[in-house]
PDB file of C-alpha atoms in Angstrom:
ATOM      1  CA  MET A 684      37.575  11.303  -0.311  1.00  0.00           C
ATOM      2  CA  VAL A 685      36.121  13.713  -2.884  1.00  0.00           C
ATOM      3  CA  LYS A 686      34.127  10.898  -4.507  1.00  0.00           C
ATOM      4  CA  ARG A 687      32.698   9.844  -1.162  1.00  0.00           C
ATOM      5  CA  PHE A 688      31.781  13.450  -0.340  1.00  0.00           C
ATOM      6  CA  CYS A 689      29.984  13.822  -3.675  1.00  0.00           C
ATOM      7  CA  ILE A 690      28.064  10.586  -3.175  1.00  0.00           C
ATOM      8  CA  HIS A 691      26.958  11.663   0.310  1.00  0.00           C
ATOM      9  CA  GLY A 692      25.977  15.062  -1.027  1.00  0.00           C
ATOM     10  CA  VAL A 693      23.807  13.539  -3.762  1.00  0.00           C
ATOM     11  CA  LEU A 694      22.172  11.169  -1.276  1.00  0.00           C
ATOM     12  CA  ILE A 695      21.433  14.026   1.139  1.00  0.00           C
ATOM     13  CA  LEU A 696      19.941  16.067  -1.699  1.00  0.00           C
ATOM     14  CA  LEU A 697      17.710  13.169  -2.742  1.00  0.00           C
ATOM     15  CA  CYS A 698      16.579  12.677   0.867  1.00  0.00           C
ATOM     16  CA  MET A 699      15.717  16.354   1.121  1.00  0.00           C
ATOM     17  CA  LEU A 700      13.669  16.181  -2.087  1.00  0.00           C
ATOM     18  CA  ILE A 701      11.730  13.235  -0.631  1.00  0.00           C
ATOM     19  CA  TRP A 702      11.213  14.630   2.870  1.00  0.00           C
ATOM     20  CA  LEU A 703      10.575  18.268   1.958  1.00  0.00           C
ATOM     21  CA  PRO A 704       6.970  17.733   0.747  1.00  0.00           C
ATOM     22  CA  LEU A 705       6.215  15.778   3.920  1.00  0.00           C
ATOM     23  CA  VAL A 706       7.630  18.534   6.128  1.00  0.00           C
ATOM     24  CA  VAL A 707       5.621  21.153   4.228  1.00  0.00           C
ATOM     25  CA  MET A 708       2.482  19.038   4.603  1.00  0.00           C
ATOM     26  CA  ALA A 709       3.053  18.712   8.352  1.00  0.00           C
ATOM     27  CA  GLY A 710       3.498  22.482   8.634  1.00  0.00           C
ATOM     28  CA  ASN A 711       0.340  23.161   6.623  1.00  0.00           C
ATOM     29  CA  ALA A 712      -1.628  20.840   8.906  1.00  0.00           C
ATOM     30  CA  LEU A 713      -0.879  23.253  11.773  1.00  0.00           C
ATOM     31  CA  MET A 714      -1.937  26.399   9.925  1.00  0.00           C
ATOM     32  CA  SER A 715      -5.065  28.327  10.741  1.00  0.00           C
ATOM     33  CA  LYS A 716      -7.744  28.812   8.090  1.00  0.00           C
ATOM     34  CA  SER A 717      -6.851  32.476   7.600  1.00  0.00           C
ATOM     35  CA  GLU A 718      -3.164  31.727   7.081  1.00  0.00           C
ATOM     36  CA  LEU A 719      -3.955  28.926   4.636  1.00  0.00           C
ATOM     37  CA  MET A 720      -6.101  31.274   2.574  1.00  0.00           C
ATOM     38  CA  GLN A 721      -3.404  33.923   2.716  1.00  0.00           C
ATOM     39  CA  ARG A 722      -0.686  31.578   1.477  1.00  0.00           C
ATOM     40  CA  PHE A 723      -2.644  29.281  -0.892  1.00  0.00           C
ATOM     41  CA  ALA A 724      -5.588  31.403  -2.022  1.00  0.00           C
ATOM     42  CA  ALA A 725      -4.683  30.970  -5.703  1.00  0.00           C
ATOM     43  CA  LEU A 726      -4.895  27.172  -5.385  1.00  0.00           C
ATOM     44  CA  PHE A 727      -8.460  27.495  -4.085  1.00  0.00           C
ATOM     45  CA  GLY A 728      -9.493  29.783  -6.953  1.00  0.00           C
ATOM     46  CA  VAL A 729      -9.539  32.913  -4.808  1.00  0.00           C
ATOM     47  CA  GLY A 730      -7.358  35.763  -6.119  1.00  0.00           C
ATOM     48  CA  TYR A 731      -4.150  35.626  -8.078  1.00  0.00           C
ATOM     49  CA  GLN A 732      -1.527  36.105  -5.390  1.00  0.00           C
ATOM     50  CA  PRO A 733       1.474  33.775  -5.653  1.00  0.00           C
ATOM     51  CA  VAL A 734       1.622  30.729  -3.434  1.00  0.00           C
ATOM     52  CA  LYS A 735       3.757  31.292  -0.338  1.00  0.00           C
ATOM     53  CA  ALA A 736       4.806  27.901   0.951  1.00  0.00           C
ATOM     54  CA  THR A 737       6.532  27.623   4.321  1.00  0.00           C
ATOM     55  CA  LEU A 738       7.918  24.875   6.498  1.00  0.00           C
ATOM     56  CA  MET A 739       6.248  26.094   9.689  1.00  0.00           C
ATOM     57  CA  PRO A 740       3.164  28.261  10.229  1.00  0.00           C
ATOM     58  CA  THR A 741       3.408  31.668  11.848  1.00  0.00           C
ATOM     59  CA  TYR A 742       0.900  30.796  14.571  1.00  0.00           C
ATOM     60  CA  PRO A 743       0.470  27.019  14.770  1.00  0.00           C
ATOM     61  CA  PRO A 744      -2.957  26.172  16.256  1.00  0.00           C
ATOM     62  CA  LEU A 745      -4.310  22.630  16.678  1.00  0.00           C
ATOM     63  CA  ARG A 746      -7.761  23.510  15.407  1.00  0.00           C
ATOM     64  CA  PRO A 747      -7.537  21.356  12.228  1.00  0.00           C
ATOM     65  CA  PHE A 748      -6.713  18.234  14.272  1.00  0.00           C
ATOM     66  CA  VAL A 749      -9.411  19.039  16.827  1.00  0.00           C
ATOM     67  CA  GLU A 750     -11.981  19.499  14.075  1.00  0.00           C
ATOM     68  CA  LEU A 751     -10.896  16.300  12.351  1.00  0.00           C
ATOM     69  CA  LEU A 752     -10.761  14.064  15.426  1.00  0.00           C
ATOM     70  CA  LEU A 753     -13.699  15.486  17.376  1.00  0.00           C
ATOM     71  CA  ASP A 754     -16.051  17.067  14.847  1.00  0.00           C
ATOM     72  CA  SER A 755     -15.689  14.738  11.832  1.00  0.00           C
ATOM     73  CA  PRO A 756     -17.346  11.350  12.472  1.00  0.00           C
ATOM     74  CA  GLY A 757     -17.075  10.533   8.774  1.00  0.00           C
ATOM     75  CA  PHE A 758     -13.308  10.367   9.168  1.00  0.00           C
ATOM     76  CA  TYR A 759     -13.539   7.439  11.595  1.00  0.00           C
ATOM     77  CA  VAL A 760     -15.953   5.598   9.298  1.00  0.00           C
ATOM     78  CA  THR A 761     -13.627   5.892   6.319  1.00  0.00           C
ATOM     79  CA  TYR A 762     -10.594   5.005   8.452  1.00  0.00           C
ATOM     80  CA  TRP A 763     -12.320   1.820   9.609  1.00  0.00           C
ATOM     81  CA  ASN A 764     -13.305   1.027   6.028  1.00  0.00           C
ATOM     82  CA  SER A 765      -9.667   1.345   4.947  1.00  0.00           C
ATOM     83  CA  CYS A 766      -8.513  -0.936   7.766  1.00  0.00           C
ATOM     84  CA  LEU A 767     -11.233  -3.485   7.005  1.00  0.00           C
ATOM     85  CA  GLN A 768     -10.683  -3.594   3.265  1.00  0.00           C
ATOM     86  CA  THR A 769      -6.882  -3.580   3.398  1.00  0.00           C
ATOM     87  CA  GLY A 770      -6.683  -6.086   6.253  1.00  0.00           C
ATOM     88  CA  ALA A 771      -9.107  -8.493   4.582  1.00  0.00           C
ATOM     89  CA  ILE A 772      -7.202  -8.312   1.296  1.00  0.00           C
ATOM     90  CA  LEU A 773      -3.860  -9.088   2.933  1.00  0.00           C
ATOM     91  CA  ALA A 774      -5.344 -11.924   4.994  1.00  0.00           C
ATOM     92  CA  GLY A 775      -6.900 -13.391   1.860  1.00  0.00           C
ATOM     93  CA  GLN A 776      -3.627 -13.114  -0.026  1.00  0.00           C
ATOM     94  CA  LEU A 777      -1.906 -15.165   2.666  1.00  0.00           C
ATOM     95  CA  LEU A 778      -4.494 -17.905   2.178  1.00  0.00           C
ATOM     96  CA  THR A 779      -4.353 -17.909  -1.632  1.00  0.00           C
ATOM     97  CA  ALA A 780      -1.093 -16.409  -2.881  1.00  0.00           C
ATOM     98  CA  LEU A 781       1.149 -18.163  -0.345  1.00  0.00           C
ATOM     99  CA  PRO A 782       0.234 -21.763  -1.319  1.00  0.00           C
ATOM    100  CA  ALA A 783       0.147 -20.826  -5.001  1.00  0.00           C
ATOM    101  CA  ALA A 784       3.640 -19.328  -4.837  1.00  0.00           C
ATOM    102  CA  TRP A 785       4.968 -22.400  -3.030  1.00  0.00           C
ATOM    103  CA  ALA A 786       3.438 -24.659  -5.676  1.00  0.00           C
ATOM    104  CA  PHE A 787       5.065 -22.679  -8.491  1.00  0.00           C
ATOM    105  CA  ALA A 788       8.436 -22.717  -6.734  1.00  0.00           C
ATOM    106  CA  SER A 789       8.538 -26.303  -5.471  1.00  0.00           C
ATOM    107  CA  PHE A 790       6.507 -28.542  -7.793  1.00  0.00           C
ATOM    108  CA  SER A 791       6.689 -29.459 -11.438  1.00  0.00           C
ATOM    109  CA  PHE A 792       3.396 -29.923 -13.258  1.00  0.00           C
ATOM    110  CA  LYS A 793       2.072 -29.693 -16.790  1.00  0.00           C
ATOM    111  CA  GLY A 794       1.435 -26.152 -17.955  1.00  0.00           C
ATOM    112  CA  LYS A 795       3.413 -24.594 -15.107  1.00  0.00           C
ATOM    113  CA  ARG A 796       5.369 -22.170 -17.289  1.00  0.00           C
ATOM    114  CA  SER A 797       2.291 -21.104 -19.253  1.00  0.00           C
ATOM    115  CA  LEU A 798       0.266 -20.571 -16.081  1.00  0.00           C
ATOM    116  CA  PHE A 799       3.022 -18.523 -14.463  1.00  0.00           C
ATOM    117  CA  LEU A 800       3.343 -16.489 -17.665  1.00  0.00           C
ATOM    118  CA  LEU A 801      -0.383 -15.775 -17.379  1.00  0.00           C
ATOM    119  CA  TYR A 802       0.191 -14.496 -13.837  1.00  0.00           C
ATOM    120  CA  ILE A 803       2.898 -12.170 -15.121  1.00  0.00           C
ATOM    121  CA  ILE A 804       0.611 -10.868 -17.876  1.00  0.00           C
ATOM    122  CA  LEU A 805      -2.191 -10.226 -15.378  1.00  0.00           C
ATOM    123  CA  MET A 806       0.248  -8.512 -13.039  1.00  0.00           C
ATOM    124  CA  MET A 807       1.316  -6.119 -15.799  1.00  0.00           C
ATOM    125  CA  GLN A 808      -2.224  -5.109 -16.701  1.00  0.00           C
ATOM    126  CA  PRO A 809      -3.300  -1.741 -15.240  1.00  0.00           C
ATOM    127  CA  PHE A 810      -6.638  -1.476 -13.475  1.00  0.00           C
ATOM    128  CA  GLN A 811      -8.134   0.480 -16.373  1.00  0.00           C
ATOM    129  CA  VAL A 812      -7.812  -2.618 -18.595  1.00  0.00           C
ATOM    130  CA  THR A 813      -9.554  -4.989 -16.168  1.00  0.00           C
ATOM    131  CA  MET A 814     -12.033  -2.441 -14.771  1.00  0.00           C
ATOM    132  CA  VAL A 815     -15.010  -3.303 -16.982  1.00  0.00           C
ATOM    133  CA  PRO A 816     -14.649  -7.127 -16.722  1.00  0.00           C
ATOM    134  CA  SER A 817     -14.182  -6.845 -12.953  1.00  0.00           C
ATOM    135  CA  TYR A 818     -17.246  -4.614 -12.697  1.00  0.00           C
ATOM    136  CA  LEU A 819     -19.362  -7.098 -14.637  1.00  0.00           C
ATOM    137  CA  VAL A 820     -18.142 -10.005 -12.511  1.00  0.00           C
ATOM    138  CA  MET A 821     -18.872  -8.139  -9.268  1.00  0.00           C
ATOM    139  CA  LYS A 822     -22.337  -7.255 -10.585  1.00  0.00           C
ATOM    140  CA  ARG A 823     -23.061 -10.850 -11.583  1.00  0.00           C
ATOM    141  CA  LEU A 824     -21.960 -12.069  -8.135  1.00  0.00           C
ATOM    142  CA  GLY A 825     -24.237  -9.502  -6.496  1.00  0.00           C
ATOM    143  CA  ILE A 826     -21.518  -7.968  -4.353  1.00  0.00           C
ATOM    144  CA  LEU A 827     -21.256  -4.624  -6.135  1.00  0.00           C
ATOM    145  CA  ASN A 828     -21.360  -1.662  -3.730  1.00  0.00           C
ATOM    146  CA  THR A 829     -20.162  -3.797  -0.815  1.00  0.00           C
ATOM    147  CA  HIS A 830     -16.790  -4.202   0.860  1.00  0.00           C
ATOM    148  CA  LEU A 831     -16.389  -7.536  -0.932  1.00  0.00           C
ATOM    149  CA  ALA A 832     -16.336  -5.747  -4.285  1.00  0.00           C
ATOM    150  CA  VAL A 833     -12.989  -4.212  -3.308  1.00  0.00           C
ATOM    151  CA  ILE A 834     -11.712  -7.151  -1.265  1.00  0.00           C
ATOM    152  CA  MET A 835     -12.268 -10.035  -3.705  1.00  0.00           C
ATOM    153  CA  PRO A 836     -10.186  -8.719  -6.658  1.00  0.00           C
ATOM    154  CA  GLY A 837      -7.373  -7.826  -4.270  1.00  0.00           C
ATOM    155  CA  ILE A 838      -7.292 -11.289  -2.704  1.00  0.00           C
ATOM    156  CA  PHE A 839      -6.681 -12.942  -6.071  1.00  0.00           C
ATOM    157  CA  ALA A 840      -4.115 -10.408  -7.297  1.00  0.00           C
ATOM    158  CA  ALA A 841      -1.158 -11.794  -9.253  1.00  0.00           C
ATOM    159  CA  PHE A 842       1.610  -9.615  -7.805  1.00  0.00           C
ATOM    160  CA  PRO A 843       1.995 -11.337  -4.386  1.00  0.00           C
ATOM    161  CA  VAL A 844       2.133 -14.737  -6.111  1.00  0.00           C
ATOM    162  CA  PHE A 845       4.907 -13.501  -8.382  1.00  0.00           C
ATOM    163  CA  ILE A 846       7.069 -11.934  -5.671  1.00  0.00           C
ATOM    164  CA  MET A 847       6.621 -14.837  -3.198  1.00  0.00           C
ATOM    165  CA  THR A 848       7.470 -17.350  -5.910  1.00  0.00           C
ATOM    166  CA  LYS A 849      10.762 -15.599  -6.577  1.00  0.00           C
ATOM    167  CA  PHE A 850      11.700 -15.733  -2.910  1.00  0.00           C
ATOM    168  CA  PHE A 851      10.687 -19.385  -2.515  1.00  0.00           C
ATOM    169  CA  GLU A 852      12.779 -20.279  -5.567  1.00  0.00           C
ATOM    170  CA  SER A 853      15.829 -18.890  -3.782  1.00  0.00           C
ATOM    171  CA  ILE A 854      15.603 -21.634  -1.124  1.00  0.00           C
ATOM    172  CA  PRO A 855      18.447 -24.111  -1.793  1.00  0.00           C
ATOM    173  CA  LYS A 856      17.114 -27.336  -3.325  1.00  0.00           C
ATOM    174  CA  PRO A 857      19.513 -29.577  -1.315  1.00  0.00           C
ATOM    175  CA  LEU A 858      17.863 -28.290   1.857  1.00  0.00           C
ATOM    176  CA  LEU A 859      14.443 -29.426   0.640  1.00  0.00           C
ATOM    177  CA  GLU A 860      15.826 -32.775  -0.523  1.00  0.00           C
ATOM    178  CA  ALA A 861      17.469 -33.334   2.872  1.00  0.00           C
ATOM    179  CA  ALA A 862      14.144 -32.662   4.577  1.00  0.00           C
ATOM    180  CA  ARG A 863      12.415 -35.230   2.346  1.00  0.00           C
ATOM    181  CA  LEU A 864      15.131 -37.801   3.127  1.00  0.00           C
ATOM    182  CA  ASP A 865      14.439 -37.230   6.819  1.00  0.00           C
ATOM    183  CA  GLY A 866      10.811 -38.188   6.216  1.00  0.00           C
ATOM    184  CA  ALA A 867       9.190 -34.738   6.042  1.00  0.00           C
ATOM    185  CA  GLY A 868       6.138 -34.457   3.814  1.00  0.00           C
ATOM    186  CA  ASP A 869       5.388 -31.639   1.427  1.00  0.00           C
ATOM    187  CA  PHE A 870       3.110 -29.846   3.878  1.00  0.00           C
ATOM    188  CA  ALA A 871       5.641 -30.158   6.714  1.00  0.00           C
ATOM    189  CA  ILE A 872       8.397 -28.787   4.465  1.00  0.00           C
ATOM    190  CA  PHE A 873       6.136 -25.882   3.536  1.00  0.00           C
ATOM    191  CA  LEU A 874       5.399 -25.032   7.182  1.00  0.00           C
ATOM    192  CA  ARG A 875       8.817 -25.683   8.739  1.00  0.00           C
ATOM    193  CA  ILE A 876      11.184 -24.655   5.939  1.00  0.00           C
ATOM    194  CA  GLY A 877       9.347 -22.714   3.269  1.00  0.00           C
ATOM    195  CA  ILE A 878       7.533 -20.187   5.449  1.00  0.00           C
ATOM    196  CA  PRO A 879      10.405 -19.478   7.914  1.00  0.00           C
ATOM    197  CA  ILE A 880      13.032 -19.047   5.201  1.00  0.00           C
ATOM    198  CA  GLY A 881      10.680 -17.244   2.847  1.00  0.00           C
ATOM    199  CA  LEU A 882       9.353 -14.958   5.589  1.00  0.00           C
ATOM    200  CA  PRO A 883      11.229 -11.881   4.286  1.00  0.00           C
ATOM    201  CA  GLY A 884       9.584 -12.363   0.894  1.00  0.00           C
ATOM    202  CA  ILE A 885       6.160 -12.830   2.480  1.00  0.00           C
ATOM    203  CA  ILE A 886       6.546  -9.682   4.561  1.00  0.00           C
ATOM    204  CA  SER A 887       7.816  -7.794   1.510  1.00  0.00           C
ATOM    205  CA  ALA A 888       4.704  -8.766  -0.448  1.00  0.00           C
ATOM    206  CA  MET A 889       2.440  -7.831   2.471  1.00  0.00           C
ATOM    207  CA  VAL A 890       4.071  -4.437   3.027  1.00  0.00           C
ATOM    208  CA  LEU A 891       3.960  -3.552  -0.657  1.00  0.00           C
ATOM    209  CA  GLY A 892       0.383  -4.803  -0.862  1.00  0.00           C
ATOM    210  CA  PHE A 893      -0.615  -2.721   2.141  1.00  0.00           C
ATOM    211  CA  LEU A 894       0.828   0.421   0.599  1.00  0.00           C
ATOM    212  CA  GLU A 895      -1.031  -0.271  -2.657  1.00  0.00           C
ATOM    213  CA  TYR A 896      -4.473  -0.983  -1.208  1.00  0.00           C
ATOM    214  CA  TRP A 897      -4.281   1.565   1.599  1.00  0.00           C
ATOM    215  CA  ASN A 898      -3.871   4.283  -1.030  1.00  0.00           C
ATOM    216  CA  ALA A 899      -6.218   2.756  -3.626  1.00  0.00           C
ATOM    217  CA  VAL A 900      -8.532   5.260  -5.304  1.00  0.00           C
ATOM    218  CA  GLU A 901      -9.777   3.838  -8.606  1.00  0.00           C
ATOM    219  CA  GLN A 902     -10.989   0.461  -7.279  1.00  0.00           C
ATOM    220  CA  PRO A 903     -13.241   1.804  -4.497  1.00  0.00           C
ATOM    221  CA  MET A 904     -14.377   4.688  -6.702  1.00  0.00           C
ATOM    222  CA  THR A 905     -15.504   2.167  -9.345  1.00  0.00           C
ATOM    223  CA  PHE A 906     -17.089  -0.507  -7.148  1.00  0.00           C
ATOM    224  CA  LEU A 907     -18.480   1.561  -4.241  1.00  0.00           C
ATOM    225  CA  LYS A 908     -21.275   4.057  -4.743  1.00  0.00           C
ATOM    226  CA  GLU A 909     -22.339   4.746  -1.160  1.00  0.00           C
ATOM    227  CA  ARG A 910     -20.168   7.120   0.836  1.00  0.00           C
ATOM    228  CA  ARG A 911     -20.521   5.025   3.987  1.00  0.00           C
ATOM    229  CA  LEU A 912     -18.375   2.361   2.290  1.00  0.00           C
ATOM    230  CA  TRP A 913     -15.649   4.690   1.071  1.00  0.00           C
ATOM    231  CA  PRO A 914     -12.079   4.202   2.350  1.00  0.00           C
ATOM    232  CA  LEU A 915      -9.898   6.996   3.638  1.00  0.00           C
ATOM    233  CA  SER A 916      -8.307   7.516   0.230  1.00  0.00           C
ATOM    234  CA  LEU A 917     -11.659   8.813  -1.068  1.00  0.00           C
ATOM    235  CA  TYR A 918     -12.363  10.882   2.032  1.00  0.00           C
ATOM    236  CA  LEU A 919      -9.493  13.316   1.437  1.00  0.00           C
ATOM    237  CA  PRO A 920     -10.492  14.488  -2.088  1.00  0.00           C
ATOM    238  CA  ASP A 921     -14.052  14.955  -0.828  1.00  0.00           C
ATOM    239  CA  ILE A 922     -12.985  17.610   1.716  1.00  0.00           C
ATOM    240  CA  THR A 923     -13.925  21.056   0.446  1.00  0.00           C
ATOM    241  CA  ALA A 924     -11.538  23.987   0.105  1.00  0.00           C
ATOM    242  CA  ASP A 925     -12.952  25.751   3.165  1.00  0.00           C
ATOM    243  CA  LYS A 926     -11.650  22.821   5.243  1.00  0.00           C
ATOM    244  CA  ALA A 927      -8.181  22.636   3.731  1.00  0.00           C
ATOM    245  CA  GLY A 928      -6.584  22.479   7.174  1.00  0.00           C
ATOM    246  CA  VAL A 929      -8.646  19.376   7.974  1.00  0.00           C
ATOM    247  CA  ALA A 930      -7.446  17.810   4.719  1.00  0.00           C
ATOM    248  CA  TRP A 931      -3.808  18.417   5.672  1.00  0.00           C
ATOM    249  CA  ALA A 932      -4.415  16.955   9.134  1.00  0.00           C
ATOM    250  CA  ALA A 933      -6.163  13.909   7.672  1.00  0.00           C
ATOM    251  CA  SER A 934      -3.213  13.382   5.303  1.00  0.00           C
ATOM    252  CA  ILE A 935      -0.809  13.320   8.243  1.00  0.00           C
ATOM    253  CA  ILE A 936      -2.914  10.794  10.166  1.00  0.00           C
ATOM    254  CA  MET A 937      -3.368   8.671   7.043  1.00  0.00           C
ATOM    255  CA  MET A 938       0.426   8.372   6.702  1.00  0.00           C
ATOM    256  CA  ILE A 939       1.046   7.239  10.280  1.00  0.00           C
ATOM    257  CA  LEU A 940       0.080   3.570   9.890  1.00  0.00           C
ATOM    258  CA  PRO A 941       1.944   3.001   6.581  1.00  0.00           C
ATOM    259  CA  VAL A 942       5.065   4.647   7.984  1.00  0.00           C
ATOM    260  CA  ILE A 943       4.942   2.497  11.141  1.00  0.00           C
ATOM    261  CA  LEU A 944       4.496  -0.714   9.146  1.00  0.00           C
ATOM    262  CA  PHE A 945       7.248   0.241   6.731  1.00  0.00           C
ATOM    263  CA  VAL A 946       9.678   0.959   9.570  1.00  0.00           C
ATOM    264  CA  MET A 947       8.770  -2.292  11.334  1.00  0.00           C
ATOM    265  CA  GLY A 948       9.182  -4.297   8.127  1.00  0.00           C
ATOM    266  CA  GLN A 949      12.264  -2.509   6.848  1.00  0.00           C
ATOM    267  CA  GLU A 950      14.676  -5.197   8.038  1.00  0.00           C
ATOM    268  CA  GLN A 951      12.556  -7.949   6.487  1.00  0.00           C
ATOM    269  CA  LEU A 952      12.383  -5.980   3.244  1.00  0.00           C
ATOM    270  CA  GLU A 953      16.166  -5.780   3.139  1.00  0.00           C
ATOM    271  CA  GLN A 954      16.483  -9.492   3.915  1.00  0.00           C
ATOM    272  CA  GLY A 955      13.936 -10.259   1.257  1.00  0.00           C
ATOM    273  CA  ILE A 956      15.912  -8.391  -1.359  1.00  0.00           C
ATOM    274  CA  ALA A 957      19.088 -10.173  -0.277  1.00  0.00           C
ATOM    275  CA  ALA A 958      17.308 -13.531  -0.277  1.00  0.00           C
ATOM    276  CA  SER A 959      16.851 -13.343  -4.027  1.00  0.00           C
ATOM    277  CA  GLY A 960      20.617 -13.730  -4.351  1.00  0.00           C
ATOM    278  CA  ILE A 961      20.947 -17.000  -2.396  1.00  0.00           C
ATOM    279  CA  LYS A 962      22.809 -19.674  -4.335  1.00  0.00           C
ATOM    280  CA  GLU A 963      23.144 -23.371  -3.676  1.00  0.00           C
TER     281      GLU A 963
END
């Protein structure tokens, strides 16, 4: 009983540490400009008074949201850019990473282990290592400072291939052999067995990929020079200190779509993790 109480207490404490910044951010999004300056003036380089964080504002107006949604057309442009870039990357990954992962998991061919090792090496490389080569390639292709400059590297990322391969490998081999004995071809097995059973792994890769590219900063900052092409992740740092309330409000709205997708895909994420433990 005592052990269970301690475990629950630790879990509750960890949840509070995770949710507390989000609650504070939601409260700050409802603060007026004068109250923000009063509580966070030192962060904006005005005065030396200590920061006075609070969960809820004293007088919660909706002016920051009104200003963001009605008086900030640039917000809608950057929001659309984020949706376009992230959606195109995920759609492209389904067309490229999904067949590649199935090939790694289901077929034997010369150089398979070396090629998959290369995928792992590429997956482990941070963006700073591949930034200059990627920039030169985008420049040579003539797509620098376009949406394609952000979309193309994301489509051919190694991470979704790696994670989908691991889930496809968990499919019992006797099931695939039985399908072949029944006369099913490789493509039919891929469509009717591989995709349905590996769906949790596919959704896991898509959800994780969405979270990565929705919040990407370095890639668009490197490949996009015109502000009209910037995603939402670059819009928030560009908001000046005199519009801090708008920045808080934009942060809340930016989180809505990732939270919804994460909640909708939570069951598939859990199934995907469990799928890695399937045995014949």
